[in-house]
PDB file of C-alpha atoms in Angstrom:
ATOM      1  CA  MET A   1     -47.068 -58.820 -68.187  1.00 59.00           C
ATOM      2  CA  ALA A   2     -47.411 -55.668 -66.057  1.00 73.00           C
ATOM      3  CA  LYS A   3     -44.253 -53.984 -64.006  1.00 93.00           C
ATOM      4  CA  GLU A   4     -45.033 -53.801 -60.579  1.00 98.00           C
ATOM      5  CA  VAL A   5     -43.158 -51.607 -57.800  1.00 98.00           C
ATOM      6  CA  ALA A   6     -43.093 -52.226 -54.557  1.00 98.00           C
ATOM      7  CA  VAL A   7     -42.681 -48.434 -51.917  1.00 99.00           C
ATOM      8  CA  ILE A   8     -41.547 -49.767 -48.402  1.00 99.00           C
ATOM      9  CA  PHE A   9     -42.821 -47.600 -45.463  1.00 98.00           C
ATOM     10  CA  ALA A  10     -41.154 -47.325 -41.949  1.00 98.00           C
ATOM     11  CA  ASP A  11     -42.204 -45.440 -38.913  1.00 98.00           C
ATOM     12  CA  GLY A  12     -40.267 -42.398 -39.235  1.00 98.00           C
ATOM     13  CA  CYS A  13     -39.961 -42.287 -43.386  1.00 98.00           C
ATOM     14  CA  GLU A  14     -39.863 -39.256 -45.103  1.00 98.00           C
ATOM     15  CA  GLU A  15     -43.816 -39.011 -46.691  1.00 98.00           C
ATOM     16  CA  VAL A  16     -43.655 -36.955 -49.478  1.00 98.00           C
ATOM     17  CA  GLU A  17     -40.457 -39.292 -50.739  1.00 98.00           C
ATOM     18  CA  GLY A  18     -42.719 -42.434 -50.291  1.00 98.00           C
ATOM     19  CA  LEU A  19     -45.862 -40.416 -51.649  1.00 98.00           C
ATOM     20  CA  THR A  20     -44.455 -39.451 -54.794  1.00 98.00           C
ATOM     21  CA  VAL A  21     -43.330 -42.406 -55.616  1.00 98.00           C
ATOM     22  CA  VAL A  22     -46.719 -44.140 -55.327  1.00 98.00           C
ATOM     23  CA  ASP A  23     -48.519 -41.212 -56.931  1.00 98.00           C
ATOM     24  CA  VAL A  24     -46.279 -40.843 -60.078  1.00 98.00           C
ATOM     25  CA  LEU A  25     -45.982 -44.640 -60.899  1.00 98.00           C
ATOM     26  CA  ARG A  26     -49.972 -45.045 -60.213  1.00 98.00           C
ATOM     27  CA  ARG A  27     -50.640 -42.358 -62.555  1.00 98.00           C
ATOM     28  CA  LEU A  28     -48.446 -43.824 -65.079  1.00 98.00           C
ATOM     29  CA  GLU A  29     -50.525 -46.932 -64.439  1.00 97.00           C
ATOM     30  CA  ILE A  30     -47.865 -48.918 -62.892  1.00 98.00           C
ATOM     31  CA  PRO A  31     -49.008 -51.043 -60.566  1.00 98.00           C
ATOM     32  CA  THR A  32     -47.741 -49.947 -56.815  1.00 98.00           C
ATOM     33  CA  LYS A  33     -48.276 -51.397 -53.651  1.00 98.00           C
ATOM     34  CA  MET A  34     -47.088 -49.521 -50.372  1.00 98.00           C
ATOM     35  CA  VAL A  35     -45.998 -52.152 -48.094  1.00 98.00           C
ATOM     36  CA  GLY A  36     -45.195 -51.408 -44.333  1.00 98.00           C
ATOM     37  CA  LEU A  37     -41.751 -52.663 -42.438  1.00 98.00           C
ATOM     38  CA  THR A  38     -43.669 -54.718 -39.658  1.00 98.00           C
ATOM     39  CA  ASP A  39     -47.113 -53.278 -40.269  1.00 98.00           C
ATOM     40  CA  ARG A  40     -49.837 -51.917 -42.508  1.00 98.00           C
ATOM     41  CA  GLN A  41     -49.963 -48.700 -40.274  1.00 98.00           C
ATOM     42  CA  VAL A  42     -47.138 -46.618 -40.195  1.00 98.00           C
ATOM     43  CA  MET A  43     -46.563 -43.507 -38.945  1.00 98.00           C
ATOM     44  CA  GLY A  44     -44.435 -41.176 -40.830  1.00 98.00           C
ATOM     45  CA  ALA A  45     -41.519 -38.710 -39.613  1.00 98.00           C
ATOM     46  CA  HIS A  46     -43.884 -35.598 -39.961  1.00 98.00           C
ATOM     47  CA  GLN A  47     -47.136 -37.464 -37.899  1.00 98.00           C
ATOM     48  CA  ILE A  48     -48.368 -38.418 -41.244  1.00 98.00           C
ATOM     49  CA  ALA A  49     -50.732 -41.711 -40.997  1.00 98.00           C
ATOM     50  CA  LEU A  50     -49.776 -44.232 -43.466  1.00 98.00           C
ATOM     51  CA  THR A  51     -51.883 -47.255 -44.336  1.00 98.00           C
ATOM     52  CA  CYS A  52     -50.018 -49.905 -46.320  1.00 98.00           C
ATOM     53  CA  ASP A  53     -51.575 -52.581 -48.614  1.00 98.00           C
ATOM     54  CA  ALA A  54     -49.238 -55.155 -47.179  1.00 98.00           C
ATOM     55  CA  VAL A  55     -46.573 -55.974 -44.688  1.00 98.00           C
ATOM     56  CA  VAL A  56     -42.782 -56.988 -45.854  1.00 98.00           C
ATOM     57  CA  SER A  57     -42.730 -60.528 -47.185  1.00 98.00           C
ATOM     58  CA  ASP A  58     -41.250 -63.165 -49.917  1.00 98.00           C
ATOM     59  CA  ASP A  59     -43.990 -61.518 -52.027  1.00 97.00           C
ATOM     60  CA  LEU A  60     -41.248 -58.969 -52.710  1.00 98.00           C
ATOM     61  CA  LEU A  61     -39.154 -61.108 -54.554  1.00 98.00           C
ATOM     62  CA  THR A  62     -41.336 -60.833 -57.314  1.00 97.00           C
ATOM     63  CA  ALA A  63     -41.467 -57.043 -57.745  1.00 98.00           C
ATOM     64  CA  ASP A  64     -39.687 -55.682 -60.283  1.00 98.00           C
ATOM     65  CA  VAL A  65     -38.595 -52.546 -58.253  1.00 98.00           C
ATOM     66  CA  VAL A  66     -38.644 -52.419 -54.302  1.00 98.00           C
ATOM     67  CA  ALA A  67     -38.072 -48.753 -53.282  1.00 99.00           C
ATOM     68  CA  PHE A  68     -36.634 -46.981 -50.219  1.00 99.00           C
ATOM     69  CA  PRO A  69     -38.023 -43.707 -49.150  1.00 98.00           C
ATOM     70  CA  GLY A  70     -35.744 -41.754 -47.130  1.00 98.00           C
ATOM     71  CA  GLY A  71     -35.852 -40.140 -43.128  1.00 98.00           C
ATOM     72  CA  ARG A  72     -33.608 -41.101 -40.807  1.00 98.00           C
ATOM     73  CA  GLY A  73     -35.735 -43.147 -38.168  1.00 98.00           C
ATOM     74  CA  GLY A  74     -37.424 -44.821 -41.237  1.00 98.00           C
ATOM     75  CA  ALA A  75     -34.240 -46.046 -43.189  1.00 98.00           C
ATOM     76  CA  GLU A  76     -32.217 -46.675 -39.677  1.00 98.00           C
ATOM     77  CA  ARG A  77     -35.516 -49.326 -39.193  1.00 98.00           C
ATOM     78  CA  LEU A  78     -34.984 -50.256 -42.887  1.00 98.00           C
ATOM     79  CA  ARG A  79     -31.020 -50.791 -42.324  1.00 98.00           C
ATOM     80  CA  ASP A  80     -31.651 -53.073 -39.228  1.00 98.00           C
ATOM     81  CA  HIS A  81     -34.407 -55.274 -40.453  1.00 98.00           C
ATOM     82  CA  GLU A  82     -32.583 -58.724 -41.185  1.00 98.00           C
ATOM     83  CA  ALA A  83     -35.916 -60.360 -43.039  1.00 98.00           C
ATOM     84  CA  LEU A  84     -35.538 -57.236 -45.504  1.00 98.00           C
ATOM     85  CA  LYS A  85     -32.327 -57.685 -46.089  1.00 98.00           C
ATOM     86  CA  SER A  86     -32.303 -61.442 -46.870  1.00 98.00           C
ATOM     87  CA  ILE A  87     -34.695 -60.465 -49.741  1.00 98.00           C
ATOM     88  CA  MET A  88     -33.232 -57.424 -50.933  1.00 98.00           C
ATOM     89  CA  VAL A  89     -29.741 -59.177 -51.205  1.00 98.00           C
ATOM     90  CA  GLN A  90     -31.604 -62.518 -53.008  1.00 98.00           C
ATOM     91  CA  ARG A  91     -33.332 -59.462 -55.065  1.00 98.00           C
ATOM     92  CA  GLN A  92     -29.775 -57.957 -56.299  1.00 98.00           C
ATOM     93  CA  ASN A  93     -28.606 -61.754 -56.901  1.00 98.00           C
ATOM     94  CA  ASP A  94     -31.343 -61.989 -59.160  1.00 98.00           C
ATOM     95  CA  GLY A  95     -30.794 -58.997 -61.160  1.00 97.00           C
ATOM     96  CA  LYS A  96     -33.762 -57.474 -59.743  1.00 98.00           C
ATOM     97  CA  TRP A  97     -33.609 -53.041 -59.648  1.00 98.00           C
ATOM     98  CA  ASN A  98     -33.615 -51.764 -56.161  1.00 98.00           C
ATOM     99  CA  ALA A  99     -34.143 -48.111 -55.255  1.00 99.00           C
ATOM    100  CA  ALA A 100     -33.024 -45.762 -52.492  1.00 99.00           C
ATOM    101  CA  MET A 101     -33.189 -42.313 -51.651  1.00 98.00           C
ATOM    102  CA  CYS A 102     -32.298 -39.637 -48.845  1.00 98.00           C
ATOM    103  CA  ALA A 103     -31.124 -41.711 -45.919  1.00 98.00           C
ATOM    104  CA  ALA A 104     -32.076 -44.724 -47.143  1.00 98.00           C
ATOM    105  CA  PRO A 105     -29.322 -45.811 -49.159  1.00 98.00           C
ATOM    106  CA  ILE A 106     -27.858 -46.325 -45.504  1.00 98.00           C
ATOM    107  CA  ALA A 107     -29.696 -49.719 -45.772  1.00 98.00           C
ATOM    108  CA  PHE A 108     -28.138 -50.614 -48.939  1.00 98.00           C
ATOM    109  CA  ALA A 109     -24.892 -50.441 -47.883  1.00 98.00           C
ATOM    110  CA  ARG A 110     -25.491 -52.398 -45.015  1.00 98.00           C
ATOM    111  CA  TYR A 111     -27.119 -54.922 -46.535  1.00 98.00           C
ATOM    112  CA  GLY A 112     -23.605 -55.053 -48.903  1.00 98.00           C
ATOM    113  CA  LEU A 113     -25.751 -54.600 -52.137  1.00 98.00           C
ATOM    114  CA  PHE A 114     -23.264 -51.134 -52.559  1.00 98.00           C
ATOM    115  CA  LYS A 115     -19.963 -53.061 -53.470  1.00 98.00           C
ATOM    116  CA  ASP A 116     -18.206 -51.196 -56.288  1.00 98.00           C
ATOM    117  CA  ALA A 117     -21.517 -49.450 -57.019  1.00 98.00           C
ATOM    118  CA  ASP A 118     -22.594 -45.840 -57.983  1.00 98.00           C
ATOM    119  CA  PHE A 119     -24.692 -44.132 -55.490  1.00 98.00           C
ATOM    120  CA  THR A 120     -26.384 -40.758 -54.207  1.00 98.00           C
ATOM    121  CA  CYS A 121     -27.879 -39.755 -51.272  1.00 98.00           C
ATOM    122  CA  PHE A 122     -29.098 -36.987 -48.544  1.00 98.00           C
ATOM    123  CA  PRO A 123     -25.667 -34.880 -48.009  1.00 98.00           C
ATOM    124  CA  GLY A 124     -23.502 -36.128 -45.163  1.00 97.00           C
ATOM    125  CA  PHE A 125     -25.047 -39.803 -45.164  1.00 98.00           C
ATOM    126  CA  ASP A 126     -22.355 -40.506 -48.290  1.00 98.00           C
ATOM    127  CA  GLN A 127     -20.030 -40.497 -45.238  1.00 98.00           C
ATOM    128  CA  VAL A 128     -21.703 -43.062 -43.273  1.00 97.00           C
ATOM    129  CA  ILE A 129     -22.271 -45.039 -46.661  1.00 98.00           C
ATOM    130  CA  LEU A 130     -19.051 -44.869 -47.599  1.00 98.00           C
ATOM    131  CA  SER A 131     -17.816 -46.556 -44.081  1.00 98.00           C
ATOM    132  CA  GLU A 132     -19.962 -49.292 -44.515  1.00 96.00           C
ATOM    133  CA  GLU A 133     -18.695 -50.217 -47.737  1.00 98.00           C
ATOM    134  CA  PRO A 134     -15.282 -48.156 -49.126  1.00 98.00           C
ATOM    135  CA  SER A 135     -15.613 -49.359 -52.460  1.00 98.00           C
ATOM    136  CA  ALA A 136     -19.181 -47.726 -53.431  1.00 98.00           C
ATOM    137  CA  ARG A 137     -18.223 -44.116 -55.612  1.00 98.00           C
ATOM    138  CA  PHE A 138     -20.401 -41.209 -54.444  1.00 98.00           C
ATOM    139  CA  HIS A 139     -21.778 -38.702 -56.784  1.00 98.00           C
ATOM    140  CA  GLU A 140     -23.667 -35.561 -56.601  1.00 98.00           C
ATOM    141  CA  ASP A 141     -26.350 -35.849 -59.059  1.00 98.00           C
ATOM    142  CA  ILE A 142     -30.105 -35.704 -58.345  1.00 97.00           C
ATOM    143  CA  THR A 143     -30.785 -39.436 -59.652  1.00 98.00           C
ATOM    144  CA  VAL A 144     -27.702 -41.760 -60.078  1.00 98.00           C
ATOM    145  CA  VAL A 145     -28.321 -45.346 -62.037  1.00 98.00           C
ATOM    146  CA  ASP A 146     -26.084 -48.160 -61.677  1.00 98.00           C
ATOM    147  CA  ASP A 147     -27.053 -50.315 -64.110  1.00 98.00           C
ATOM    148  CA  GLN A 148     -24.623 -53.020 -63.340  1.00 97.00           C
ATOM    149  CA  ARG A 149     -25.844 -53.384 -60.044  1.00 98.00           C
ATOM    150  CA  HIS A 150     -29.347 -52.542 -60.751  1.00 98.00           C
ATOM    151  CA  LEU A 151     -29.406 -49.806 -58.542  1.00 98.00           C
ATOM    152  CA  ILE A 152     -31.481 -46.280 -58.576  1.00 99.00           C
ATOM    153  CA  THR A 153     -30.433 -43.427 -55.744  1.00 99.00           C
ATOM    154  CA  SER A 154     -31.812 -40.136 -55.259  1.00 98.00           C
ATOM    155  CA  ARG A 155     -30.912 -37.204 -52.748  1.00 98.00           C
ATOM    156  CA  GLY A 156     -34.144 -35.818 -50.801  1.00 98.00           C
ATOM    157  CA  PRO A 157     -37.275 -34.543 -50.436  1.00 98.00           C
ATOM    158  CA  ALA A 158     -36.896 -32.672 -53.597  1.00 97.00           C
ATOM    159  CA  THR A 159     -35.816 -35.131 -56.129  1.00 98.00           C
ATOM    160  CA  ALA A 160     -38.532 -37.633 -55.152  1.00 98.00           C
ATOM    161  CA  MET A 161     -40.026 -36.395 -58.371  1.00 98.00           C
ATOM    162  CA  ALA A 162     -36.923 -37.193 -60.511  1.00 98.00           C
ATOM    163  CA  PHE A 163     -36.443 -40.554 -58.381  1.00 98.00           C
ATOM    164  CA  ALA A 164     -40.244 -41.701 -59.698  1.00 98.00           C
ATOM    165  CA  TYR A 165     -39.736 -40.885 -63.174  1.00 98.00           C
ATOM    166  CA  GLU A 166     -36.542 -42.686 -62.861  1.00 98.00           C
ATOM    167  CA  ILE A 167     -37.739 -45.989 -61.203  1.00 98.00           C
ATOM    168  CA  ALA A 168     -40.598 -46.083 -64.479  1.00 98.00           C
ATOM    169  CA  GLU A 169     -37.898 -45.026 -67.444  1.00 98.00           C
ATOM    170  CA  GLN A 170     -35.782 -48.185 -66.128  1.00 97.00           C
ATOM    171  CA  LEU A 171     -38.612 -50.434 -66.369  1.00 97.00           C
ATOM    172  CA  GLY A 172     -39.301 -48.971 -69.984  1.00 97.00           C
ATOM    173  CA  VAL A 173     -42.205 -46.639 -69.171  1.00 97.00           C
ATOM    174  CA  ASP A 174     -42.467 -43.458 -71.430  1.00 97.00           C
ATOM    175  CA  THR A 175     -42.585 -40.556 -68.526  1.00 98.00           C
ATOM    176  CA  GLN A 176     -42.550 -37.096 -70.927  1.00 97.00           C
ATOM    177  CA  GLU A 177     -46.461 -37.098 -71.198  1.00 98.00           C
ATOM    178  CA  LEU A 178     -46.844 -37.083 -67.314  1.00 98.00           C
ATOM    179  CA  GLN A 179     -44.259 -34.828 -66.901  1.00 97.00           C
ATOM    180  CA  HIS A 180     -45.908 -32.256 -69.224  1.00 97.00           C
ATOM    181  CA  ALA A 181     -49.097 -32.880 -67.222  1.00 97.00           C
ATOM    182  CA  MET A 182     -47.588 -32.337 -63.700  1.00 97.00           C
ATOM    183  CA  LEU A 183     -45.745 -29.366 -64.900  1.00 97.00           C
ATOM    184  CA  TYR A 184     -42.313 -31.134 -64.156  1.00 96.00           C
ATOM    185  CA  ASP A 185     -40.725 -30.185 -67.594  1.00 94.00           C
ATOM    186  CA  TYR A 186     -41.644 -26.452 -66.841  1.00 94.00           C
ATOM    187  CA  LEU A 187     -40.103 -26.520 -63.369  1.00 92.00           C
ATOM    188  CA  GLN A 188     -37.072 -27.897 -65.011  1.00 89.00           C
ATOM    189  CA  ALA A 189     -36.769 -24.963 -67.446  1.00 91.00           C
ATOM    190  CA  GLU A 190     -37.515 -22.740 -65.173  1.00 90.00           C
ATOM    191  CA  PHE A 191     -34.492 -23.893 -62.714  1.00 85.00           C
ATOM    192  CA  GLN A 192     -32.185 -24.019 -66.473  1.00 86.00           C
ATOM    193  CA  GLN A 193     -32.629 -20.174 -66.752  1.00 84.00           C
ATOM    194  CA  LYS A 194     -31.684 -19.100 -63.370  1.00 75.00           C
TER     195      LYS A 194
END
């Protein structure tokens, strides 16, 4: 059975973070839906208009991964949406993977998903998250995977591709060929030489 990912877009989201995940996963032939928080039409933080495939509903309970891009405005809207909170809590209780990057981990902290969890986020939001969930453990890694809690987190716009590859790998998909085709391995090698 094919794995399925849903990426949740809210007004004020970081477009590059959400669209990078959708792009990479679709290149890997992982069915990936763009899901609007309250409407199929979403305006990103940088005035890029996005048209989603669906709107948040209980259908998210069946996705193998639900991913949140950051952007302060988008992250705050995700954090404050009670119906989405209920869905995400149920997903964690069911052992499903949930992923958030940049500012969006503040939503997971508010939902209670970070109890005794390892995470990362955009610099500065760690303090917000730790004030909400003191038992969480912040790391400065590009991506952080908490296998016990089924959580994947990442830092910000420049780490969106690493975040997307990590999501795919947690679904058991080999990403090496695509990393090479997209020059991601070249980029990693260049950074290591500097």
